[in-house]
């Protein structure tokens, strides 16, 4: 890798974007919103752009790239068809939210593009699944204990937008702690290893 892998304008522009997003999100969504895995990835990729940390990039790839791509399918599918597909990007179509606020959430479009580009440049660090699992096991309890169940950050209270009522919330949370590493990170790990190594 050469020092020119990341042009200087990109981390500068990315950082300026974060300087706008953070106070706006804090005001409208509260600090707990930054625990979403996608927001963790947003900040982490900002660090990657300045430090060229390959492991951190791979952690974000194994942790959120698949989910980000699904979000894009959901969002652009609804833009093209007018029909709700999965509901992941449903908030992007709420008229009660300003276009500016919704526009900031378009980071879900450029974030995976940056991650894929850098994976092509650098490859995938296979240690990432272990580090990402450790990170998730920090973020998920913080999401469970510090956020409002109605916000359902990282789906720690139920699948989708609403808390579930079928089983005790503690049991559901324990299952969520296993779900992400086994059902999201592990398949992503094998796919990334196959594609980028």
XYZ file of C-alpha atoms in Angstrom, residues 98-166:
69
model
C -36.744 17.306 7.391
C -35.048 16.568 4.076
C -31.796 17.785 5.640
C -32.064 15.307 8.517
C -32.936 12.472 6.164
C -30.173 13.566 3.804
C -27.586 13.077 6.536
C -28.640 9.433 6.715
C -27.437 8.975 3.164
C -24.134 8.065 4.780
C -25.575 4.546 4.492
C -24.956 4.894 0.748
C -21.365 6.123 0.700
C -20.166 4.208 3.787
C -20.309 0.732 2.187
C -18.807 2.126 -1.020
C -15.757 3.359 0.919
C -15.462 0.078 2.827
C -15.598 -2.010 -0.369
C -13.075 0.238 -2.123
C -10.593 -0.082 0.743
C -11.143 -3.850 0.988
C -10.227 -4.076 -2.706
C -7.108 -2.000 -2.019
C -5.993 -3.658 1.223
C -7.714 -7.032 1.492
C -9.576 -8.443 4.470
C -7.910 -9.061 7.851
C -9.303 -12.387 9.082
C -8.731 -11.422 12.744
C -11.591 -8.958 12.382
C -14.346 -11.388 13.361
C -12.873 -11.813 16.870
C -12.323 -8.118 17.442
C -15.729 -7.216 16.037
C -17.398 -9.778 18.287
C -15.624 -8.270 21.300
C -16.729 -4.792 20.222
C -20.312 -5.986 19.722
C -20.344 -7.511 23.189
C -19.541 -4.030 24.521
C -21.949 -2.108 22.285
C -24.927 -4.440 22.723
C -25.040 -4.248 26.557
C -24.637 -0.467 26.336
C -27.553 -0.417 23.900
C -29.630 -2.594 26.234
C -28.948 -0.757 29.493
C -28.538 2.856 28.348
C -31.155 3.385 25.632
C -34.933 3.603 25.522
C -36.529 0.274 24.551
C -38.843 2.231 22.209
C -35.770 3.170 20.163
C -34.718 -0.500 20.022
C -31.099 0.362 19.216
C -29.368 -2.579 17.520
C -32.596 -4.561 17.984
C -31.637 -5.507 21.537
C -35.303 -5.441 22.595
C -36.831 -7.124 19.550
C -36.428 -7.711 15.826
C -37.312 -4.633 13.798
C -38.665 -1.360 15.119
C -40.676 -2.521 18.120
C -39.694 -4.350 21.334
C -40.889 -7.955 21.342
C -43.199 -9.389 24.013
C -43.041 -13.127 23.251
